[in-house]
Short mmCIF file of C-alpha atoms and ligand atoms in Angstrom, two decimals:
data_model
loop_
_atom_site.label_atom_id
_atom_site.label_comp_id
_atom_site.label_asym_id
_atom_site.label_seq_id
_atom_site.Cartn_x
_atom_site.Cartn_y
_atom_site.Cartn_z
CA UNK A 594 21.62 -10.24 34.68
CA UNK A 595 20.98 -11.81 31.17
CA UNK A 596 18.20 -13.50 30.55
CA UNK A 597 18.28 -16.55 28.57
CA UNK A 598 16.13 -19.03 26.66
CA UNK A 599 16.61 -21.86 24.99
CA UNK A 600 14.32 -23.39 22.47
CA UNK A 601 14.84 -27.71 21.14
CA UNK A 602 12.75 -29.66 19.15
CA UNK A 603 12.06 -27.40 16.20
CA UNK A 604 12.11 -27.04 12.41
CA UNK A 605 13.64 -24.17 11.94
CA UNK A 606 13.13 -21.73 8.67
CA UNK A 607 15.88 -19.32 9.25
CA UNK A 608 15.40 -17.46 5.95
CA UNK A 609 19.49 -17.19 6.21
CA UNK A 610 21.76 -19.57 3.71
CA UNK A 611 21.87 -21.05 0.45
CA UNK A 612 19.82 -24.06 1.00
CA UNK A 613 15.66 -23.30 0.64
CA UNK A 614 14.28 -21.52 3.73
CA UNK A 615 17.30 -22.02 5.22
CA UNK A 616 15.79 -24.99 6.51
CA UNK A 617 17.38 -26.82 9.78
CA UNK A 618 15.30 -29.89 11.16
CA UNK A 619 16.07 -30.86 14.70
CA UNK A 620 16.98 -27.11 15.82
CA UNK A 621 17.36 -25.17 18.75
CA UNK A 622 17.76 -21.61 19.26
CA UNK A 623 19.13 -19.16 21.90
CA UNK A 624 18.06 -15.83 23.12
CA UNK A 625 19.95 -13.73 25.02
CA UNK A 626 17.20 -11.02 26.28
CA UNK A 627 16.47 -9.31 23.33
CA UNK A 628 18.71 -10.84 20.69
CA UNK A 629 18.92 -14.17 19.22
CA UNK A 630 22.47 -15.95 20.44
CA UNK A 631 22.99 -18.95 18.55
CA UNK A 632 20.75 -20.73 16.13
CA UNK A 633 20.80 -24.47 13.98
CA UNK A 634 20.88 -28.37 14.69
CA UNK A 635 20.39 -29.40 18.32
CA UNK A 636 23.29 -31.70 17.73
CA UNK A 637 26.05 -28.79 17.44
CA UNK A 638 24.39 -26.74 20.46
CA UNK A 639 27.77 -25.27 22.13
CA UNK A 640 28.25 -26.56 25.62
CA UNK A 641 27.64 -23.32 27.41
CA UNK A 642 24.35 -23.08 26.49
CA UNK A 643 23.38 -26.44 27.24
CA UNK A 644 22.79 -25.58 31.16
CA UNK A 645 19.66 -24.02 30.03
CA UNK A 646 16.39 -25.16 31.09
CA UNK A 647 15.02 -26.01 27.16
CA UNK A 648 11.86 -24.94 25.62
CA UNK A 649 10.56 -28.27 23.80
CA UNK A 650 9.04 -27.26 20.76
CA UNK A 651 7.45 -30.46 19.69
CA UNK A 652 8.53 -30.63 16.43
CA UNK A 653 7.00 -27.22 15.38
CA UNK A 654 8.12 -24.63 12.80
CA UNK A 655 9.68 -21.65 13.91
CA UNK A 656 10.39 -18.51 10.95
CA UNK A 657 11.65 -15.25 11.93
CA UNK A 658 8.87 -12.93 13.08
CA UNK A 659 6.84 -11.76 9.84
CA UNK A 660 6.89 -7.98 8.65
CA UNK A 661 4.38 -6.02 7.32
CA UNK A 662 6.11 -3.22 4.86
CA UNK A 663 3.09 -1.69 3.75
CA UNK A 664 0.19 -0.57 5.35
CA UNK A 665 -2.35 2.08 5.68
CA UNK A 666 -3.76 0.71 9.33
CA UNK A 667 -4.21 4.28 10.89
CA UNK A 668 -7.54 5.79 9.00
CA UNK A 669 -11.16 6.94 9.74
CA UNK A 670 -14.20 5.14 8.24
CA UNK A 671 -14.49 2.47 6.05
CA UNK A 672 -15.55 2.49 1.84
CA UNK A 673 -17.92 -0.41 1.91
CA UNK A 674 -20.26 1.86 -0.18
CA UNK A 675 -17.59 2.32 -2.95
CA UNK A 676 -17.13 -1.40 -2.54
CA UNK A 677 -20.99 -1.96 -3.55
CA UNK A 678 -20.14 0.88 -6.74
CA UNK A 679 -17.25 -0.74 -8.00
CA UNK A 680 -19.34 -3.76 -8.31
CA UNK A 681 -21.74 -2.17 -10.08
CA UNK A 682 -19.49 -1.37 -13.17
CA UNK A 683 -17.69 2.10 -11.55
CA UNK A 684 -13.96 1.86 -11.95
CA UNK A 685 -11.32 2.83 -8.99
CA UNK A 686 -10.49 6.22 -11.01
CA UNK A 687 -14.33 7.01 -11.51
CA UNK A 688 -15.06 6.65 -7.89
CA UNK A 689 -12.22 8.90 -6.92
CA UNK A 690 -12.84 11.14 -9.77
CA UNK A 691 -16.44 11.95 -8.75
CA UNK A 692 -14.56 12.51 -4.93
CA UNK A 693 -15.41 8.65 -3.54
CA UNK A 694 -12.12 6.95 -3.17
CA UNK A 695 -9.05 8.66 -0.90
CA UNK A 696 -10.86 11.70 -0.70
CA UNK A 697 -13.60 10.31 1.12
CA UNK A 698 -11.44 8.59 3.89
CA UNK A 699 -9.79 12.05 4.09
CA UNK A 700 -12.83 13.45 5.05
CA UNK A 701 -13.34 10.26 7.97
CA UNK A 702 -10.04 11.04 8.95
CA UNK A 703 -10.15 14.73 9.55
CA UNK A 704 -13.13 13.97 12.31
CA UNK A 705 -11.53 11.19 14.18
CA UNK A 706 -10.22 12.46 17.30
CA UNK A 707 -6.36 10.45 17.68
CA UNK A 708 -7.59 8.19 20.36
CA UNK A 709 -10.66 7.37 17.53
CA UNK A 710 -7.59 6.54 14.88
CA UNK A 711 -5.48 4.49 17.36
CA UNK A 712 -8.36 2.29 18.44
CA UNK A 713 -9.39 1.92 14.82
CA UNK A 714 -5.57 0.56 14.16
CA UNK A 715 -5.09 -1.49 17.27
CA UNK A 716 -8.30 -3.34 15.88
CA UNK A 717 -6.62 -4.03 12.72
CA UNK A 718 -3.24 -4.38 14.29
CA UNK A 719 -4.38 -7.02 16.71
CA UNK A 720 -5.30 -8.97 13.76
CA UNK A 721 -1.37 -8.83 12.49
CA UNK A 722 -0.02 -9.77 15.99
CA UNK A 723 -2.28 -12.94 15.64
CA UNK A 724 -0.65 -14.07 12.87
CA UNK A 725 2.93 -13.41 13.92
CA UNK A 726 3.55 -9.91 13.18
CA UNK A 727 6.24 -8.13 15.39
CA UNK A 728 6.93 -5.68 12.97
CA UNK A 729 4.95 -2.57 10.69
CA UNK A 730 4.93 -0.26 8.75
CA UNK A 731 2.32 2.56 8.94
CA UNK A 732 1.85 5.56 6.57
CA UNK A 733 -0.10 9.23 7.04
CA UNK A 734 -1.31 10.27 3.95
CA UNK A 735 -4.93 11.06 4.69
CA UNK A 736 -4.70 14.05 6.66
CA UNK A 737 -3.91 15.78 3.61
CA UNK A 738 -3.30 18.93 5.77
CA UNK A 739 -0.27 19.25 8.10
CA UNK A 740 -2.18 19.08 11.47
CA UNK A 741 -4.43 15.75 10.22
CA UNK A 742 -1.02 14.17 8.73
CA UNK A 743 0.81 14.72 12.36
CA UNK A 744 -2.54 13.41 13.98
CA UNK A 745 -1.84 10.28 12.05
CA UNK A 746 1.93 9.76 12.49
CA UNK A 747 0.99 10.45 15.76
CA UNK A 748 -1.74 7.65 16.22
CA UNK A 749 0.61 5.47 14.35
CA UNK A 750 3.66 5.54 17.18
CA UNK A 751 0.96 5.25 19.89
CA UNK A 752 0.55 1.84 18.25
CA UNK A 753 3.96 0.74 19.33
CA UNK A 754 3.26 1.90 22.74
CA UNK A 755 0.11 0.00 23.04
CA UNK A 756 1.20 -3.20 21.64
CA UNK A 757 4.06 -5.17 21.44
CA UNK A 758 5.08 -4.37 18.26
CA UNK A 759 7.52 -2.34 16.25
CA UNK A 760 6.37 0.48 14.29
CA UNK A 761 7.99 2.38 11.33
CA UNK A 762 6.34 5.65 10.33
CA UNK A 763 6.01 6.61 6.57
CA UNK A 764 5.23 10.01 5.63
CA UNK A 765 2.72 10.34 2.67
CA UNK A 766 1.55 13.66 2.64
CA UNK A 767 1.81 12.98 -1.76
CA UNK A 768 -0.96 10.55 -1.67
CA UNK A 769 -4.14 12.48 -3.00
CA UNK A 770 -4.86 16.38 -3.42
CA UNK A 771 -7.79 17.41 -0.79
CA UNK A 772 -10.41 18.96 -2.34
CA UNK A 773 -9.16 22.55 -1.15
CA UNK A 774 -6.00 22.39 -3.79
CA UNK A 775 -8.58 20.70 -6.10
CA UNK A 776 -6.02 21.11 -9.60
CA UNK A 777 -3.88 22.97 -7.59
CA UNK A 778 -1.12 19.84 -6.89
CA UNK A 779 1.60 21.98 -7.19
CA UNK A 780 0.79 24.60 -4.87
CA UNK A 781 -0.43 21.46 -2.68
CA UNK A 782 3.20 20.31 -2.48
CA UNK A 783 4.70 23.44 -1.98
CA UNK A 784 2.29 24.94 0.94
CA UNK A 785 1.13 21.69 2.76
CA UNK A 786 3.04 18.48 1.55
CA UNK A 787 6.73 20.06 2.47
CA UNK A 788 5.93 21.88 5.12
CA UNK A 789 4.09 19.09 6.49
CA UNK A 790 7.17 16.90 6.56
CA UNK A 791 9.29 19.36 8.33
CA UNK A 792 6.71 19.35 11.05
CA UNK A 793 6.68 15.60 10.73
CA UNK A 794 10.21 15.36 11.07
CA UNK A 795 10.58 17.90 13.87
CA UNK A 796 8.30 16.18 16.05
CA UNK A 797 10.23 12.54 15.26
CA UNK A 798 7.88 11.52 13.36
CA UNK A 799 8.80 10.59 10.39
CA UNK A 800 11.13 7.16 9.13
CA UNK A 801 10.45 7.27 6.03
CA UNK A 802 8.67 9.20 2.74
CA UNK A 803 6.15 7.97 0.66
CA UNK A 804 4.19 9.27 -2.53
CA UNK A 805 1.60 7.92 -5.06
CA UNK A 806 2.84 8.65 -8.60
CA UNK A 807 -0.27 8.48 -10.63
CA UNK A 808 -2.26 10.37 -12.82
CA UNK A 809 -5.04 10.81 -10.11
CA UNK A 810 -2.36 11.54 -7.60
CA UNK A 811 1.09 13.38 -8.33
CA UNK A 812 3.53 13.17 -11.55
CA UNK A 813 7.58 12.21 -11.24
CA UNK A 814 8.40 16.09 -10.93
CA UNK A 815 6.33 16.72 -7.89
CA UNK A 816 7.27 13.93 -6.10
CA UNK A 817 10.93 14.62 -6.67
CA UNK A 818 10.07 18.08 -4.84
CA UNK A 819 9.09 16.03 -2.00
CA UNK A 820 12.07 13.55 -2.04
CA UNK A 821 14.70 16.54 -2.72
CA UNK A 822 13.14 17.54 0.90
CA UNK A 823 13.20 14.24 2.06
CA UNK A 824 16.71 13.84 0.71
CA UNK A 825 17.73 17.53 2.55
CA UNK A 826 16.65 15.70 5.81
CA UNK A 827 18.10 12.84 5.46
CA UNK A 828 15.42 10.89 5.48
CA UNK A 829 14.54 7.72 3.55
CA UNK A 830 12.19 7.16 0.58
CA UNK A 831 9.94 4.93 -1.24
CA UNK A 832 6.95 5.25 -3.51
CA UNK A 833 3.55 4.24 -4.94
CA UNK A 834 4.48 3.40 -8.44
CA UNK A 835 3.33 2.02 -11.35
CA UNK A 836 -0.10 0.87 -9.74
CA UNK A 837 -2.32 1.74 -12.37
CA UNK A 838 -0.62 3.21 -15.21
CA UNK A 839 3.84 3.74 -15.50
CA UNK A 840 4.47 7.08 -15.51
CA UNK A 841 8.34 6.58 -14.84
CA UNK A 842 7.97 6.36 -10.78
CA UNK A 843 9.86 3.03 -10.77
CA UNK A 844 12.94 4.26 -11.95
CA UNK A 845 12.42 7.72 -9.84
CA UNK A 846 12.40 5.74 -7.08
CA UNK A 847 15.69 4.05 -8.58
CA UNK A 848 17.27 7.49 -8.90
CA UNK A 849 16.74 8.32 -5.04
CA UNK A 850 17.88 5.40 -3.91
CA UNK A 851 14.44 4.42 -2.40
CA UNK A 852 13.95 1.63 0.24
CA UNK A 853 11.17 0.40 -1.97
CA UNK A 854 8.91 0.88 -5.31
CA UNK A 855 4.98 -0.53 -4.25
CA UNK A 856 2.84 -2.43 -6.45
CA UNK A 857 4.67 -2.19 -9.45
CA UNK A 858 1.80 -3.58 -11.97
CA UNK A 859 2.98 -1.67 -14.93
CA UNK A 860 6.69 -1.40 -14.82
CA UNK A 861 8.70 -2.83 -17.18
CA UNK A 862 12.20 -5.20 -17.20
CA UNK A 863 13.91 -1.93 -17.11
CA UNK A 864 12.38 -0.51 -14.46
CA UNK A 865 13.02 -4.08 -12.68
CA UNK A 866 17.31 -2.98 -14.31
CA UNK A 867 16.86 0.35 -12.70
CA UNK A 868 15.95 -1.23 -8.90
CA UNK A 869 17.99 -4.09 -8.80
CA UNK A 870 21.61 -1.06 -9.40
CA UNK A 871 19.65 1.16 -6.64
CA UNK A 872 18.76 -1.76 -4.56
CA UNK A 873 15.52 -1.09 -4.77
CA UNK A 874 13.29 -3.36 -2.81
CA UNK A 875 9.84 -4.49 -5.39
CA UNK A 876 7.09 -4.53 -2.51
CA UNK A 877 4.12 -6.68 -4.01
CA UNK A 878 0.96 -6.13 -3.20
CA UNK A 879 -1.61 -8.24 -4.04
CA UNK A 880 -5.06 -7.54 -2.12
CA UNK A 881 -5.02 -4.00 -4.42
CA UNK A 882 -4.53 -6.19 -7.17
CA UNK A 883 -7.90 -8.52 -6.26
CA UNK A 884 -9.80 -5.56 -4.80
CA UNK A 885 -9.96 -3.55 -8.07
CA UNK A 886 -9.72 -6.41 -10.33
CA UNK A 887 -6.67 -5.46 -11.85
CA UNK A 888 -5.36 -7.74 -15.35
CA UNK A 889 -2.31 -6.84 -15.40
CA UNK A 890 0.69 -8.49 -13.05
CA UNK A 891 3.68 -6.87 -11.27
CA UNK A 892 6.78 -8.34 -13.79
CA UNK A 893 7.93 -10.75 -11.21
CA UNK A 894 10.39 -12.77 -13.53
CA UNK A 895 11.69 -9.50 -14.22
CA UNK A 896 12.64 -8.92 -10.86
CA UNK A 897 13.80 -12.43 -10.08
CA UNK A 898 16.24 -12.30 -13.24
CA UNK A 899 17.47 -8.60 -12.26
CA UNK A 900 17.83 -10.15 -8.93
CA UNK A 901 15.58 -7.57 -7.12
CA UNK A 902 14.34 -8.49 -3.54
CA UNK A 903 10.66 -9.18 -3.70
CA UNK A 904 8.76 -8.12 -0.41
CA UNK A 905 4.98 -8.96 0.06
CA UNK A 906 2.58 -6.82 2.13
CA UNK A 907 -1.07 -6.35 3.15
CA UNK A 908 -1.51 -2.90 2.04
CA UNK A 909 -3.69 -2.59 4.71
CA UNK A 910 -6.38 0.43 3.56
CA UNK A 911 -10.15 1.39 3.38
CA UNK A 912 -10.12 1.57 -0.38
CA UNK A 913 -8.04 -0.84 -2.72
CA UNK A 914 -6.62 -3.40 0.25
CA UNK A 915 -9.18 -3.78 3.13
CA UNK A 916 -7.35 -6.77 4.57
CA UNK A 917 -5.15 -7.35 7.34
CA UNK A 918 -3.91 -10.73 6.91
CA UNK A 919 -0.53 -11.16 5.99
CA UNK A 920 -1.00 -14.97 5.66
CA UNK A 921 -3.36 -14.35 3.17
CA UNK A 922 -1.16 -11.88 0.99
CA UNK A 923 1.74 -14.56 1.02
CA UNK A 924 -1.09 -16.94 -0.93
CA UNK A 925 -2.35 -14.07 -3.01
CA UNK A 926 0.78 -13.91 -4.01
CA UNK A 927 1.77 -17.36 -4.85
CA UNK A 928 -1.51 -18.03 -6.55
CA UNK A 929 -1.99 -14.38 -8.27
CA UNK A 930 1.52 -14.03 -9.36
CA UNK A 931 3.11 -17.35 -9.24
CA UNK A 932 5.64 -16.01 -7.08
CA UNK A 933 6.48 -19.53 -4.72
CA UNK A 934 5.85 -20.09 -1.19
CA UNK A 935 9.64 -19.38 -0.38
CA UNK A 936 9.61 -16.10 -2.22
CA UNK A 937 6.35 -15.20 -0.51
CA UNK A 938 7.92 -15.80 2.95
CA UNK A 939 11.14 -14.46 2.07
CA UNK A 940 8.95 -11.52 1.54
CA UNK A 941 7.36 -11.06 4.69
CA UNK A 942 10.32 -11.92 6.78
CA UNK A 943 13.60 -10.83 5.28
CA UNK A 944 12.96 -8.93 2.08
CA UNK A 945 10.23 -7.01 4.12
CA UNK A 946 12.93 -6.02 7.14
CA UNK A 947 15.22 -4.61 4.08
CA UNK A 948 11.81 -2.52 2.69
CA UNK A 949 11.50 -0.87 5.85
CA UNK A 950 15.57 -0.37 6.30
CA UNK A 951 15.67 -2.65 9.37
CA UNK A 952 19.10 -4.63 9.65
CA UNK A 953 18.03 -6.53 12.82
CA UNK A 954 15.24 -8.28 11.53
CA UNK A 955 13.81 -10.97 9.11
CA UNK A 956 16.04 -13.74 9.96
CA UNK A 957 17.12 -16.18 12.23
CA UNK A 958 20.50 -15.80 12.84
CA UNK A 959 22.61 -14.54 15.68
CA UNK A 960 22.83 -11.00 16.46
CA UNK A 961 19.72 -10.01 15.36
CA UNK A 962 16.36 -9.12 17.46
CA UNK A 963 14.40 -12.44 18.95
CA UNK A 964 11.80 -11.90 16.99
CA UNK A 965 9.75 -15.54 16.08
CA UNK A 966 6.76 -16.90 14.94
CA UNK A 967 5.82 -20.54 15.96
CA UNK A 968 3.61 -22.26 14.01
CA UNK A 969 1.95 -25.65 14.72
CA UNK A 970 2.75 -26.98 11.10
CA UNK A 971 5.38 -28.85 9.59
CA UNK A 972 6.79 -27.30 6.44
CA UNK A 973 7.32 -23.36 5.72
CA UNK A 974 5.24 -24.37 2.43
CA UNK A 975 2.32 -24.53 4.77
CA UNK A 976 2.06 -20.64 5.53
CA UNK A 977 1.17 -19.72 1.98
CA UNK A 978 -0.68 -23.00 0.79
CA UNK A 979 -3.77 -22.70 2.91
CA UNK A 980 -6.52 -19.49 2.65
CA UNK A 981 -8.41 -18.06 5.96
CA UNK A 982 -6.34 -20.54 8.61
CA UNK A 983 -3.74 -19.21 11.05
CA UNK A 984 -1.67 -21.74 12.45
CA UNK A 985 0.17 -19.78 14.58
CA UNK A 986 1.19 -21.28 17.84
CA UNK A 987 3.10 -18.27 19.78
CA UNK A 988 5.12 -15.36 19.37
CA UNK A 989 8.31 -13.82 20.60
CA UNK A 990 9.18 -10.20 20.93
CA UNK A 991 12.34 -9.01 21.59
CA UNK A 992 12.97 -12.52 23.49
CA UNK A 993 9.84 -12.72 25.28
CA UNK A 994 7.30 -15.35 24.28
N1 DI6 B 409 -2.50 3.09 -3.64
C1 DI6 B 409 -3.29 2.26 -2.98
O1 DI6 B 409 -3.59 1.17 -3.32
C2 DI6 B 409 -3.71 2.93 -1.74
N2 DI6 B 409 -3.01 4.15 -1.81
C3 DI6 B 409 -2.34 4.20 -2.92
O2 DI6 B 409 -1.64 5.15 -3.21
C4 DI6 B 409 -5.19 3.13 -1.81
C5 DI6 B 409 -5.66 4.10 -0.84
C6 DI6 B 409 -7.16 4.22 -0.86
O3 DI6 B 409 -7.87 3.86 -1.83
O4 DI6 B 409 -7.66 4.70 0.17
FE1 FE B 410 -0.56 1.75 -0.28
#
């Protein structure tokens, strides 16, 4: 028998329509066990779902359930030491030049046991659910060998059976050479990276593939070699690019059709032309962009003019993004990159749900998962105005509050 719910007496963002936020005051909503049935003003409630016992809201703010694109929540250690060097004058490149930086959480990762990886996510994942997370994403990437990388992918779907969340896997065996293949990238792609992903893939692990194109990572032509495989699988991709330096990876990304190009500091209005043909989500990230001090800004009015979807994200790491506060990204990005409040919640809700290649998710509308946030505030404005305060009231997943 279906299980229904109704919910009155709500503001309700639905992130759907013309109008900003796709704001409805005096809303109700329906769910239908997992899915959302009918959404918008009390007054036009259809008469067959007025038999339900209602929900009252109180006047609070509902948004569709927020989504965190990009994240690196499965990892071993932590770099507070690099932390203190940075400060001290060394730059990001430096540190992992002289084998700090990725390398080092490699090395953390490889000696966590999977159970020591999952509780070290759940930790960090809890703190997502409490702000009204239902949705991740979670990338390998420092394994760096084929049995470390499935470790991770494998800690990372344990996630989704521990909590109630939704997890989407991203392979990133292309994020750093380990010290074995030290100058050796090429044969690093060839003999780990690719065979690594058809392990990944056998073992249905992998939703997605990821790479850092960088010069202290892996140039355009390797990481094609890794999306040609990706492509031969029929798998998904999406990239690292332009973080530091532009080396092209944008517009790579463009060519494969990606999901998403990350950070994005250095492109250019025509890498913003190339995305918005391919569809190309922009994924923002601005906690790298505070951690390392960065000067230079993604081109946001790039992307709003070439009409590419902006997501926002954590970035979740040890290194350049140790935070895990989604809220706080949304006002990073408002007050970093001038991006507005409804762009930054468009980008955690329904540009973020397109990043990750999920069509039932991001929005309120009918049809698509019941997947809300409730927040005890009373404009959407509110989410990415304040700094270290999480109004959120409840949350429902898949229907179930
Ligand atoms: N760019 C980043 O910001 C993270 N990975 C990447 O390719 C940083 C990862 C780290 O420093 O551990
Ligand atoms: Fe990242």
């Amino acid at each position: 028998m279906a299980k229904n719910m109704l919910l009155t007496n709500a503001t309700l963002a639905t992130m759907d329509g013309p109008s900003a936020y796709g704001l409805v005051r005096n809303g109700a909503i329906v769910m239908q066990d997992s899915e959302l049935a009918w959404a918008g003003p009390a007054d036009d409630l259809p008469a067959e779902f007025r038999t339900h016992e209602p929900v009252d809201l109180e006047g609070r703010l509902v948004t569709p359930a927020l989504i965190d694109c990009h994240t690196h929540v499965v990892h071993g250690g932590n770099r507070a030491k690099e932390f203190e060097m940075r400060l001290e004058g060394a730059s990001y490149e430096e540190v992992a030049r002289a084998g700090g930086g990725i390398v080092s959480t490699v090395a953390a990762t490889r000696t966590a046991t999977q159970d020591d990886l999952l509780a070290g996510a759940l930790s960090r994942v809890d703190a997502m659910i409490a702000e009204g997370v239902c949705s991740l994403e979670i990338k390998s990437g420092y394994g760096l060998d084929i049995e470390n990388e499935l470790k991770m992918l494998r800690a990372a779907r344990a996630v989704a059976s521990r909590r109630k969340v939704r997890v989407r896997t991203s392979y990133l065996g292309a994020h750093a050479v380990p010290p074995e293949y030290k100058g050796r990238a090429d044969a690093y792609i060839d003999e780990v990276c690719i065979p690594g992903l058809d392990a990944a893939h056998a073992e249905g692990l992998v939703d997605a593939v990821d790479g850092f194109c960088e010069g202290i990572a892996f140039s355009p032509d390797q990481i094609a070699r890794v999306f040609d495989k990706a492509r031969a699988l029929g798998l998904p991709v999406k990239l690292h690019a332009e973080q530091l330096s532009n080396l092209g990876g944008a517009r790579l990304a463009a060519e494969y059709g990606a999901l998403s190009a990350d950070h994005l500091e250095y492109a250019n209005a025509a890498d913003a032309a190339a995305m918005a043909n391919s569809g190309t989500v922009a994924v923002i990230l601005p906690g790298a962009f505070y951690t390392l001090h960065e000067t230079a800004a993604p081109p946001i009015d790039a992307f709003r003019q070439s009409g590419v979807p902006m997501a926002v994200a954590t970035d979740c790491n040890p290194g350049s993004s140790p935070m895990s506060s989604l809220l706080l990204a949304m006002n990073m990005a408002c007050t970093l990159f001038r991006m507005t409040p409804e762009e930054a919640l468009a980008g955690v809700t329904r540009h973020a749900a397109r990043a990750l290649g999920l069509d039932d998710a991001g929005m309120i509308k009918p049809g698509l998962r019941a997947d809300l946030a409730i927040w005890d505030i009373e404009h959407p404005a509110e989410l990415a105005y304040r700094m270290g305060f999480n109004p959120l009231w409840k949350r429902i997943f898949g229907g179930q509050l």
